[in-house]
Amino acid sequence: MTRESDALRIHGGVPLRGAVHLGQDPHVLECVLALAALADGRSVLQGVSACDQVTAALAAWSALGVRSGLDGETLWIEGVGLRGLRAPTGALDSARSSRLLAQLAAVISAQAFGTRVTCSARPHVDQLVGVLRARGAQIAATGSEGEGLYPPLAIAPLLASERLSPIDASLPLADPCTKDALLLSGLYAGGPTTLSEPQVSPDHMERLFVALGLPLRRIGSVVALDIGAWDGRVPVLGVQSLPGSAAVAAHLAVLVQWLPGSDVTLRGICVNPTRNGVLDLLRSWGAPLSWVPTGDAALREPVADVRVRSAAVRGGVADAELLVRSGDALAALALLGPISARGVRLCELPALAACADATLGQLPALLQVFGLASESTLEELHVPSLRGAVPAAFSQPRRLDARDDHALALAACTLALATPGETVVEHAARALHAVYPGFLAAAAQLGARIDPI
């Protein structure tokens, strides 16, 4: 049997026009799944596109005793309650997701059984392991303190006399994954959980806690969970729809700026203010971008139809607060540099150390394939303006390797669609579909030319 190709041939420079729905936001989905699994009863999610990351998440929760089923785009989850999880028969695989890794580590740390949790993305887990240990979890990672800790995680069971401790944690780096872990483990703790972070990282889990009536309060970047008067039950979520991917929306919005004559409407997009840093900067730099609110999805996630048209954007500087709010769309922000009047300068990069993937470090090499310049230090990334110059690489066929990395594949395909000529992006199709199942279909529906090879 011939193995299906994983490469894409992209013909760039074609304006995009039309209206599309995107695949689900993977971060919102993972937060909803975690609480649905710990709820007492059945929750139903609508608008779920099957993909590898969904399969991995369902398999991990299934190994812990949570039943689920996907029928078309409707997913049901039969929650087992906080105390209903069972010991898995082997290690749990979080696939590409550092968020799922953190969520699984949090709930297993509170159990009378242990296991290992793997992750192919190999995120830094120093902060995650540190705070879980501080509250009494028996957890270890690969590597050494001071030189970096990575998955897999090994988690030992709590003894019958043990319980996770209260904690007042001040995170030195904004980190939505560690924040999720603190909140989920806090449901099992013997007292309150309080945490603060220097910038407000994506708050999907906090919104769900509040919507479900769990005892959480937030003031600025300080979050407090006090379970003292709580009955210990997580309510079912009912029937919920999911918002479209904020990261895919941001990449398409940036792509539109590269392609004169483009006019795109993205339906049902997650416009959570802790995730829309790219869209906010686009508007402030002169992009004709507007949105019409269409309600909430996943209980309290604001959703909108976003319309974006091409224009001459100004560019500028993005600080730590905007970078954290850009999340997994950060690479798209850097791709604005060549076509903006001032270029783009991403500052305070160390603030992202706990929550950024490796894509940002690979951007200079990606830009170079297209003849685009950049200047990179530990503190900042500067992508200067082309100022009307046309790189010679635009007139030549290009080939690059996305290395089966979903974030790198998203950035590479966005830049390939943005620039004239033909680009072959290898090891990209499966990685994109694994996490961002709506991207290729949406781009094609808007007029992009993308062919599997």
CSV table of C-alpha atoms in Angstrom, one decimal:
chain,number,residue,atom,x,y,z
A,1,MET,CA,0.0,0.0,0.0
A,2,THR,CA,1.4,3.4,-1.0
A,3,ARG,CA,1.9,5.7,2.0
A,4,GLU,CA,0.0,9.0,1.7
A,5,SER,CA,2.3,12.0,1.1
A,6,ASP,CA,2.7,14.5,3.9
A,7,ALA,CA,4.0,17.3,1.7
A,8,LEU,CA,2.0,20.3,0.4
A,9,ARG,CA,2.6,22.2,-2.8
A,10,ILE,CA,1.4,25.8,-2.3
A,11,HIS,CA,1.0,28.4,-5.0
A,12,GLY,CA,1.2,31.8,-3.2
A,13,GLY,CA,0.2,35.3,-3.9
A,14,VAL,CA,-3.4,34.6,-4.6
A,15,PRO,CA,-5.9,37.0,-2.9
A,16,LEU,CA,-8.4,35.5,-0.4
A,17,ARG,CA,-12.1,36.3,-0.5
A,18,GLY,CA,-15.1,34.8,1.2
A,19,ALA,CA,-16.5,33.6,4.6
A,20,VAL,CA,-15.5,30.4,6.4
A,21,HIS,CA,-15.9,28.5,9.6
A,22,LEU,CA,-12.7,27.2,11.2
A,23,GLY,CA,-12.0,24.1,13.2
A,24,GLN,CA,-12.3,24.2,17.0
A,25,ASP,CA,-9.9,26.0,19.2
A,26,PRO,CA,-7.8,23.2,20.6
A,27,HIS,CA,-7.0,25.0,23.9
A,28,VAL,CA,-10.7,25.6,24.7
A,29,LEU,CA,-11.5,22.1,23.8
A,30,GLU,CA,-8.9,20.6,26.1
A,31,CYS,CA,-10.1,22.7,29.0
A,32,VAL,CA,-13.7,21.7,28.4
A,33,LEU,CA,-12.8,18.0,28.1
A,34,ALA,CA,-10.9,18.1,31.4
A,35,LEU,CA,-13.8,19.5,33.4
A,36,ALA,CA,-16.3,17.3,31.5
A,37,ALA,CA,-14.3,14.3,32.5
A,38,LEU,CA,-14.4,15.3,36.2
A,39,ALA,CA,-18.0,16.3,36.2
A,40,ASP,CA,-20.8,14.1,37.6
A,41,GLY,CA,-22.6,13.0,34.4
A,42,ARG,CA,-22.8,13.6,30.7
A,43,SER,CA,-21.7,16.7,28.8
A,44,VAL,CA,-22.1,17.2,25.1
A,45,LEU,CA,-19.9,19.3,22.8
A,46,GLN,CA,-20.9,20.4,19.3
A,47,GLY,CA,-18.7,21.5,16.4
A,48,VAL,CA,-15.9,19.1,17.1
A,49,SER,CA,-13.7,18.2,14.1
A,50,ALA,CA,-12.0,14.8,14.4
A,51,CYS,CA,-8.2,15.1,14.5
A,52,ASP,CA,-5.2,13.4,16.1
A,53,GLN,CA,-5.1,15.7,19.2
A,54,VAL,CA,-8.8,15.1,19.9
A,55,THR,CA,-8.2,11.3,19.6
A,56,ALA,CA,-5.2,11.6,21.9
A,57,ALA,CA,-7.1,13.5,24.6
A,58,LEU,CA,-10.1,11.1,24.5
A,59,ALA,CA,-7.7,8.1,24.7
A,60,ALA,CA,-6.0,9.6,27.8
A,61,TRP,CA,-9.2,10.3,29.6
A,62,SER,CA,-10.6,6.9,28.5
A,63,ALA,CA,-7.6,5.2,30.1
A,64,LEU,CA,-8.6,6.9,33.4
A,65,GLY,CA,-12.1,5.5,33.1
A,66,VAL,CA,-14.0,8.3,31.3
A,67,ARG,CA,-16.3,7.1,28.5
A,68,SER,CA,-16.9,9.3,25.4
A,69,GLY,CA,-18.0,9.1,21.8
A,70,LEU,CA,-17.7,11.2,18.7
A,71,ASP,CA,-20.7,11.1,16.3
A,72,GLY,CA,-20.0,13.4,13.3
A,73,GLU,CA,-19.2,16.7,15.0
A,74,THR,CA,-21.0,15.9,18.3
A,75,LEU,CA,-18.9,14.6,21.2
A,76,TRP,CA,-20.3,13.3,24.4
A,77,ILE,CA,-18.3,12.7,27.6
A,78,GLU,CA,-19.6,10.7,30.5
A,79,GLY,CA,-17.8,12.3,33.5
A,80,VAL,CA,-16.9,10.1,36.5
A,81,GLY,CA,-16.6,12.8,39.2
A,82,LEU,CA,-13.5,13.9,41.0
A,83,ARG,CA,-13.2,10.6,42.9
A,84,GLY,CA,-14.1,8.3,40.0
A,85,LEU,CA,-10.9,8.1,38.0
A,86,ARG,CA,-9.3,4.7,37.8
A,87,ALA,CA,-5.7,3.6,37.4
A,88,PRO,CA,-4.6,3.3,33.7
A,89,THR,CA,-2.9,0.1,32.5
A,90,GLY,CA,0.1,2.0,31.1
A,91,ALA,CA,1.5,5.4,30.4
A,92,LEU,CA,-0.7,8.2,29.2
A,93,ASP,CA,0.2,10.1,25.9
A,94,SER,CA,-0.6,13.8,25.6
A,95,ALA,CA,0.6,13.7,22.0
A,96,ARG,CA,1.6,17.2,20.9
A,97,SER,CA,-0.2,19.1,23.7
A,98,SER,CA,1.7,20.6,26.7
A,99,ARG,CA,-1.7,21.7,28.1
A,100,LEU,CA,-3.1,18.2,28.1
A,101,LEU,CA,0.2,17.0,29.7
A,102,ALA,CA,-0.3,19.6,32.5
A,103,GLN,CA,-3.9,18.7,33.1
A,104,LEU,CA,-3.3,15.0,33.3
A,105,ALA,CA,-0.3,15.5,35.6
A,106,ALA,CA,-2.5,17.6,37.9
A,107,VAL,CA,-5.3,15.2,38.4
A,108,ILE,CA,-3.1,12.1,38.6
A,109,SER,CA,-1.0,13.8,41.3
A,110,ALA,CA,-4.0,13.7,43.6
A,111,GLN,CA,-4.8,10.0,43.1
A,112,ALA,CA,-4.0,6.9,45.0
A,113,PHE,CA,-2.5,5.5,41.8
A,114,GLY,CA,0.4,6.7,39.7
A,115,THR,CA,1.6,6.5,36.1
A,116,ARG,CA,3.7,8.2,33.5
A,117,VAL,CA,2.6,10.9,31.1
A,118,THR,CA,4.4,11.5,27.8
A,119,CYS,CA,4.4,14.4,25.3
A,120,SER,CA,6.0,14.5,21.8
A,121,ALA,CA,6.3,18.3,22.0
A,122,ARG,CA,8.9,18.3,24.8
A,123,PRO,CA,7.9,21.5,26.5
A,124,HIS,CA,9.9,22.9,29.4
A,125,VAL,CA,8.1,21.7,32.6
A,126,ASP,CA,10.3,23.2,35.3
A,127,GLN,CA,7.5,25.5,36.5
A,128,LEU,CA,4.8,22.8,36.3
A,129,VAL,CA,6.8,20.2,38.3
A,130,GLY,CA,7.9,22.8,40.8
A,131,VAL,CA,4.5,24.0,41.8
A,132,LEU,CA,3.0,20.5,41.9
A,133,ARG,CA,5.9,19.3,44.1
A,134,ALA,CA,5.3,22.3,46.3
A,135,ARG,CA,1.8,21.2,47.0
A,136,GLY,CA,2.8,17.7,47.8
A,137,ALA,CA,2.7,15.8,44.5
A,138,GLN,CA,5.2,13.0,44.0
A,139,ILE,CA,6.3,13.9,40.5
A,140,ALA,CA,9.5,13.8,38.5
A,141,ALA,CA,10.6,14.7,35.0
A,142,THR,CA,13.5,14.1,32.7
A,143,GLY,CA,16.6,16.3,33.0
A,144,SER,CA,17.9,18.3,35.9
A,145,GLU,CA,16.9,21.5,37.7
A,146,GLY,CA,18.9,24.4,36.4
A,147,GLU,CA,19.4,22.7,33.1
A,148,GLY,CA,15.8,22.2,32.1
A,149,LEU,CA,13.1,19.6,32.8
A,150,TYR,CA,11.2,17.8,30.1
A,151,PRO,CA,8.6,15.1,29.7
A,152,PRO,CA,7.9,12.2,30.3
A,153,LEU,CA,6.6,12.9,33.7
A,154,ALA,CA,6.5,10.1,36.4
A,155,ILE,CA,3.9,10.5,39.1
A,156,ALA,CA,3.7,8.3,42.2
A,157,PRO,CA,0.5,7.7,44.1
A,158,LEU,CA,-0.5,9.5,47.3
A,159,LEU,CA,-0.7,7.4,50.4
A,160,ALA,CA,-4.1,7.0,52.2
A,161,SER,CA,-3.0,9.6,54.8
A,162,GLU,CA,-1.8,12.2,52.2
A,163,ARG,CA,-3.7,15.0,50.4
A,164,LEU,CA,-2.5,17.7,48.2
A,165,SER,CA,-1.6,20.9,50.2
A,166,PRO,CA,-3.0,24.4,49.9
A,167,ILE,CA,-0.6,26.7,48.0
A,168,ASP,CA,0.0,30.4,47.4
A,169,ALA,CA,2.1,30.4,44.3
A,170,SER,CA,3.7,33.4,42.5
A,171,LEU,CA,4.7,32.2,39.0
A,172,PRO,CA,7.8,34.0,37.7
A,173,LEU,CA,6.6,33.5,34.2
A,174,ALA,CA,3.1,33.6,32.6
A,175,ASP,CA,2.1,30.0,32.0
A,176,PRO,CA,-1.5,28.9,31.1
A,177,CYS,CA,-0.5,25.2,31.4
A,178,THR,CA,0.8,25.5,34.9
A,179,LYS,CA,-2.2,27.6,35.8
A,180,ASP,CA,-4.5,24.9,34.6
A,181,ALA,CA,-2.6,22.3,36.7
A,182,LEU,CA,-2.8,24.4,39.8
A,183,LEU,CA,-6.5,25.0,39.4
A,184,LEU,CA,-7.4,21.3,38.6
A,185,SER,CA,-5.1,20.0,41.4
A,186,GLY,CA,-6.7,22.6,43.7
A,187,LEU,CA,-10.0,20.8,43.4
A,188,TYR,CA,-8.4,17.9,45.4
A,189,ALA,CA,-6.4,20.0,47.8
A,190,GLY,CA,-6.9,20.4,51.6
A,191,GLY,CA,-7.3,24.2,51.4
A,192,PRO,CA,-7.2,27.2,49.1
A,193,THR,CA,-5.1,27.7,46.0
A,194,THR,CA,-3.9,31.2,45.2
A,195,LEU,CA,-1.7,32.0,42.2
A,196,SER,CA,-0.4,35.1,40.5
A,197,GLU,CA,1.5,35.6,37.2
A,198,PRO,CA,3.3,38.7,35.8
A,199,GLN,CA,1.0,38.8,32.8
A,200,VAL,CA,-2.5,37.4,32.4
A,201,SER,CA,-2.1,34.2,30.4
A,202,PRO,CA,-5.0,32.6,28.5
A,203,ASP,CA,-7.9,32.1,31.0
A,204,HIS,CA,-10.0,29.4,29.5
A,205,MET,CA,-10.0,27.2,32.6
A,206,GLU,CA,-10.9,30.2,34.9
A,207,ARG,CA,-13.9,31.0,32.7
A,208,LEU,CA,-15.1,27.5,32.9
A,209,PHE,CA,-14.7,27.4,36.7
A,210,VAL,CA,-16.7,30.5,37.1
A,211,ALA,CA,-19.4,29.4,34.7
A,212,LEU,CA,-19.8,26.1,36.5
A,213,GLY,CA,-20.1,27.8,39.9
A,214,LEU,CA,-16.8,26.5,41.3
A,215,PRO,CA,-15.4,28.8,44.0
A,216,LEU,CA,-12.9,30.9,42.0
A,217,ARG,CA,-12.2,34.6,42.1
A,218,ARG,CA,-9.8,36.6,40.0
A,219,ILE,CA,-8.5,40.1,40.4
A,220,GLY,CA,-6.1,41.1,37.6
A,221,SER,CA,-3.5,38.4,37.4
A,222,VAL,CA,-4.3,36.9,40.8
A,223,VAL,CA,-6.5,33.9,40.9
A,224,ALA,CA,-7.9,32.3,44.1
A,225,LEU,CA,-9.8,29.0,44.5
A,226,ASP,CA,-11.2,28.5,47.9
A,227,ILE,CA,-12.9,25.1,48.2
A,228,GLY,CA,-13.8,25.4,51.9
A,229,ALA,CA,-17.6,25.8,51.4
A,230,TRP,CA,-17.7,23.8,48.1
A,231,ASP,CA,-19.7,20.5,47.9
A,232,GLY,CA,-16.9,18.8,45.9
A,233,ARG,CA,-18.9,18.2,42.8
A,234,VAL,CA,-18.2,19.5,39.3
A,235,PRO,CA,-21.5,20.1,37.5
A,236,VAL,CA,-22.1,18.7,34.0
A,237,LEU,CA,-21.5,21.3,31.2
A,238,GLY,CA,-24.8,20.5,29.4
A,239,VAL,CA,-24.7,21.0,25.6
A,240,GLN,CA,-22.0,23.4,24.5
A,241,SER,CA,-20.6,24.6,21.1
A,242,LEU,CA,-16.9,25.3,20.6
A,243,PRO,CA,-15.4,28.5,19.2
A,244,GLY,CA,-13.2,28.5,16.1
A,245,SER,CA,-9.4,28.5,16.5
A,246,ALA,CA,-7.9,31.8,17.6
A,247,ALA,CA,-4.5,30.8,16.2
A,248,VAL,CA,-5.8,29.9,12.8
A,249,ALA,CA,-7.8,33.1,12.7
A,250,ALA,CA,-4.7,35.2,13.5
A,251,HIS,CA,-2.6,33.5,10.8
A,252,LEU,CA,-5.4,34.0,8.2
A,253,ALA,CA,-5.8,37.7,9.3
A,254,VAL,CA,-2.0,38.2,8.9
A,255,LEU,CA,-2.1,36.4,5.5
A,256,VAL,CA,-4.8,38.8,4.3
A,257,GLN,CA,-2.4,41.7,4.9
A,258,TRP,CA,0.1,40.2,2.5
A,259,LEU,CA,-2.4,39.8,-0.3
A,260,PRO,CA,-3.9,43.0,-1.8
A,261,GLY,CA,-7.6,42.7,-2.7
A,262,SER,CA,-8.3,40.2,0.0
A,263,ASP,CA,-11.5,40.4,2.0
A,264,VAL,CA,-12.3,37.6,4.5
A,265,THR,CA,-14.9,36.9,7.1
A,266,LEU,CA,-14.0,34.2,9.8
A,267,ARG,CA,-17.2,32.9,11.4
A,268,GLY,CA,-17.5,32.0,15.1
A,269,ILE,CA,-14.0,32.8,16.1
A,270,CYS,CA,-12.8,32.8,19.7
A,271,VAL,CA,-12.1,36.4,20.6
A,272,ASN,CA,-11.2,35.9,24.3
A,273,PRO,CA,-9.2,39.0,25.2
A,274,THR,CA,-6.4,36.8,26.7
A,275,ARG,CA,-5.9,35.2,23.3
A,276,ASN,CA,-6.5,38.0,20.7
A,277,GLY,CA,-3.1,39.9,21.0
A,278,VAL,CA,-2.5,39.5,17.2
A,279,LEU,CA,-5.9,40.9,16.2
A,280,ASP,CA,-5.6,43.8,18.6
A,281,LEU,CA,-2.2,44.7,17.1
A,282,LEU,CA,-3.5,44.4,13.6
A,283,ARG,CA,-6.2,46.9,14.3
A,284,SER,CA,-3.9,49.3,16.1
A,285,TRP,CA,-1.4,49.1,13.2
A,286,GLY,CA,-4.1,50.0,10.6
A,287,ALA,CA,-5.6,46.8,9.4
A,288,PRO,CA,-9.3,47.1,8.4
A,289,LEU,CA,-10.4,44.5,11.0
A,290,SER,CA,-13.8,44.4,12.8
A,291,TRP,CA,-15.9,41.9,14.5
A,292,VAL,CA,-19.6,41.3,15.3
A,293,PRO,CA,-20.1,39.5,18.6
A,294,THR,CA,-22.3,36.4,18.2
A,295,GLY,CA,-22.6,35.3,21.9
A,296,ASP,CA,-20.6,32.9,23.9
A,297,ALA,CA,-19.4,29.3,23.3
A,298,ALA,CA,-18.1,26.7,25.8
A,299,LEU,CA,-20.1,28.6,28.5
A,300,ARG,CA,-18.1,31.8,28.7
A,301,GLU,CA,-15.8,32.1,25.7
A,302,PRO,CA,-16.7,35.2,23.6
A,303,VAL,CA,-17.3,34.4,20.0
A,304,ALA,CA,-17.5,36.8,17.0
A,305,ASP,CA,-17.6,36.9,13.2
A,306,VAL,CA,-14.3,38.6,12.3
A,307,ARG,CA,-14.0,40.5,9.0
A,308,VAL,CA,-10.5,41.5,7.8
A,309,ARG,CA,-9.3,43.2,4.6
A,310,SER,CA,-5.9,43.9,3.2
A,311,ALA,CA,-4.2,47.2,3.9
A,312,ALA,CA,-0.8,48.8,4.4
A,313,VAL,CA,-0.1,48.1,8.0
A,314,ARG,CA,2.2,50.2,10.1
A,315,GLY,CA,4.0,47.6,12.2
A,316,GLY,CA,5.7,48.4,15.5
A,317,VAL,CA,6.7,46.9,18.8
A,318,ALA,CA,5.1,44.2,20.9
A,319,ASP,CA,5.9,43.8,24.6
A,320,ALA,CA,5.5,40.9,26.9
A,321,GLU,CA,1.8,41.5,27.7
A,322,LEU,CA,0.9,41.4,23.9
A,323,LEU,CA,3.2,38.4,23.3
A,324,VAL,CA,1.6,36.4,26.0
A,325,ARG,CA,-1.9,37.3,24.7
A,326,SER,CA,-0.8,36.2,21.2
A,327,GLY,CA,-0.2,32.6,22.5
A,328,ASP,CA,0.3,30.1,19.7
A,329,ALA,CA,-0.4,32.8,17.1
A,330,LEU,CA,2.8,34.6,18.0
A,331,ALA,CA,4.7,33.5,14.8
A,332,ALA,CA,1.9,35.1,12.7
A,333,LEU,CA,2.8,38.4,14.3
A,334,ALA,CA,6.4,38.2,13.3
A,335,LEU,CA,5.3,37.4,9.7
A,336,LEU,CA,3.8,40.9,9.5
A,337,GLY,CA,7.3,42.5,9.6
A,338,PRO,CA,8.3,42.4,5.9
A,339,ILE,CA,5.0,44.0,4.7
A,340,SER,CA,4.7,46.6,7.4
A,341,ALA,CA,6.0,50.2,7.2
A,342,ARG,CA,8.1,49.9,10.3
A,343,GLY,CA,8.7,46.2,10.5
A,344,VAL,CA,7.9,44.3,13.7
A,345,ARG,CA,10.0,44.0,16.8
A,346,LEU,CA,9.0,41.4,19.4
A,347,CYS,CA,10.5,42.4,22.8
A,348,GLU,CA,10.8,40.8,26.2
A,349,LEU,CA,11.0,37.3,24.8
A,350,PRO,CA,12.2,35.7,28.1
A,351,ALA,CA,8.6,36.3,29.4
A,352,LEU,CA,7.5,33.6,27.0
A,353,ALA,CA,9.9,30.9,28.3
A,354,ALA,CA,7.2,28.9,30.1
A,355,CYS,CA,4.5,28.9,27.5
A,356,ALA,CA,6.1,29.3,24.0
A,357,ASP,CA,6.9,26.5,21.7
A,358,ALA,CA,10.1,26.2,19.7
A,359,THR,CA,8.6,27.9,16.6
A,360,LEU,CA,9.8,31.4,17.4
A,361,GLY,CA,13.4,30.2,17.5
A,362,GLN,CA,12.9,28.6,14.0
A,363,LEU,CA,11.4,31.7,12.4
A,364,PRO,CA,14.7,33.3,11.3
A,365,ALA,CA,15.5,30.1,9.2
A,366,LEU,CA,12.0,30.0,7.9
A,367,LEU,CA,12.2,33.7,6.8
A,368,GLN,CA,15.6,33.1,5.2
A,369,VAL,CA,14.1,30.5,2.8
A,370,PHE,CA,11.9,33.2,1.4
A,371,GLY,CA,14.8,35.7,1.2
A,372,LEU,CA,13.4,37.7,4.2
A,373,ALA,CA,15.7,39.2,6.8
A,374,SER,CA,15.5,39.0,10.6
A,375,GLU,CA,17.6,39.9,13.6
A,376,SER,CA,17.4,37.7,16.7
A,377,THR,CA,18.7,37.9,20.2
A,378,LEU,CA,17.7,36.3,23.5
A,379,GLU,CA,15.7,39.4,24.3
A,380,GLU,CA,14.0,40.2,21.0
A,381,LEU,CA,13.2,39.3,17.4
A,382,HIS,CA,13.2,42.0,14.8
A,383,VAL,CA,11.7,41.4,11.3
A,384,PRO,CA,12.4,44.5,9.2
A,385,SER,CA,10.2,46.0,6.5
A,386,LEU,CA,10.9,45.1,2.9
A,387,ARG,CA,10.2,48.7,2.0
A,388,GLY,CA,9.1,47.8,-1.5
A,389,ALA,CA,12.0,45.5,-2.3
A,390,VAL,CA,11.2,42.2,-3.8
A,391,PRO,CA,13.5,39.3,-2.7
A,392,ALA,CA,14.9,37.2,-5.5
A,393,ALA,CA,13.5,34.1,-3.7
A,394,PHE,CA,10.0,35.2,-4.6
A,395,SER,CA,10.6,34.3,-8.2
A,396,GLN,CA,12.1,30.8,-7.5
A,397,PRO,CA,10.6,27.5,-6.4
A,398,ARG,CA,11.2,27.0,-2.6
A,399,ARG,CA,11.2,23.9,-0.5
A,400,LEU,CA,11.3,23.6,3.3
A,401,ASP,CA,10.6,21.1,6.0
A,402,ALA,CA,8.0,21.6,8.7
A,403,ARG,CA,9.5,18.7,10.7
A,404,ASP,CA,6.0,17.4,11.6
A,405,ASP,CA,5.6,20.4,13.9
A,406,HIS,CA,2.1,21.8,13.8
A,407,ALA,CA,3.0,25.3,14.8
A,408,LEU,CA,5.9,25.5,12.4
A,409,ALA,CA,3.7,24.0,9.6
A,410,LEU,CA,1.1,26.7,10.3
A,411,ALA,CA,3.7,29.5,10.0
A,412,ALA,CA,5.4,28.0,7.0
A,413,CYS,CA,2.1,27.5,5.1
A,414,THR,CA,1.0,31.0,5.9
A,415,LEU,CA,4.2,32.5,4.5
A,416,ALA,CA,4.1,30.2,1.5
A,417,LEU,CA,0.5,31.4,0.7
A,418,ALA,CA,1.6,35.0,1.3
A,419,THR,CA,4.5,35.1,-1.2
A,420,PRO,CA,4.3,34.8,-5.0
A,421,GLY,CA,5.6,31.6,-6.6
A,422,GLU,CA,5.6,27.9,-5.6
A,423,THR,CA,6.6,26.4,-2.3
A,424,VAL,CA,6.7,22.8,-1.2
A,425,VAL,CA,6.3,22.3,2.5
A,426,GLU,CA,7.3,18.9,3.6
A,427,HIS,CA,6.1,17.0,6.7
A,428,ALA,CA,3.2,19.4,7.2
A,429,ALA,CA,-0.2,18.0,6.3
A,430,ARG,CA,-0.6,15.5,9.1
A,431,ALA,CA,0.8,17.9,11.7
A,432,LEU,CA,-1.6,20.6,10.6
A,433,HIS,CA,-4.6,18.3,10.7
A,434,ALA,CA,-3.5,16.9,14.1
A,435,VAL,CA,-4.1,20.2,15.9
A,436,TYR,CA,-5.6,22.7,13.4
A,437,PRO,CA,-8.0,20.7,11.3
A,438,GLY,CA,-9.7,23.7,9.8
A,439,PHE,CA,-6.8,25.6,8.4
A,440,LEU,CA,-6.2,23.9,5.0
A,441,ALA,CA,-9.9,23.5,4.2
A,442,ALA,CA,-10.6,27.2,5.2
A,443,ALA,CA,-7.7,28.5,3.1
A,444,ALA,CA,-8.8,26.5,0.1
A,445,GLN,CA,-12.4,27.6,0.5
A,446,LEU,CA,-11.1,31.3,0.4
A,447,GLY,CA,-9.3,30.7,-2.9
A,448,ALA,CA,-5.8,29.5,-1.9
A,449,ARG,CA,-4.1,26.9,-4.1
A,450,ILE,CA,-2.8,24.0,-1.9
A,451,ASP,CA,-2.1,20.6,-3.4
A,452,PRO,CA,-1.1,17.4,-1.5
A,453,ILE,CA,1.9,15.7,-3.2
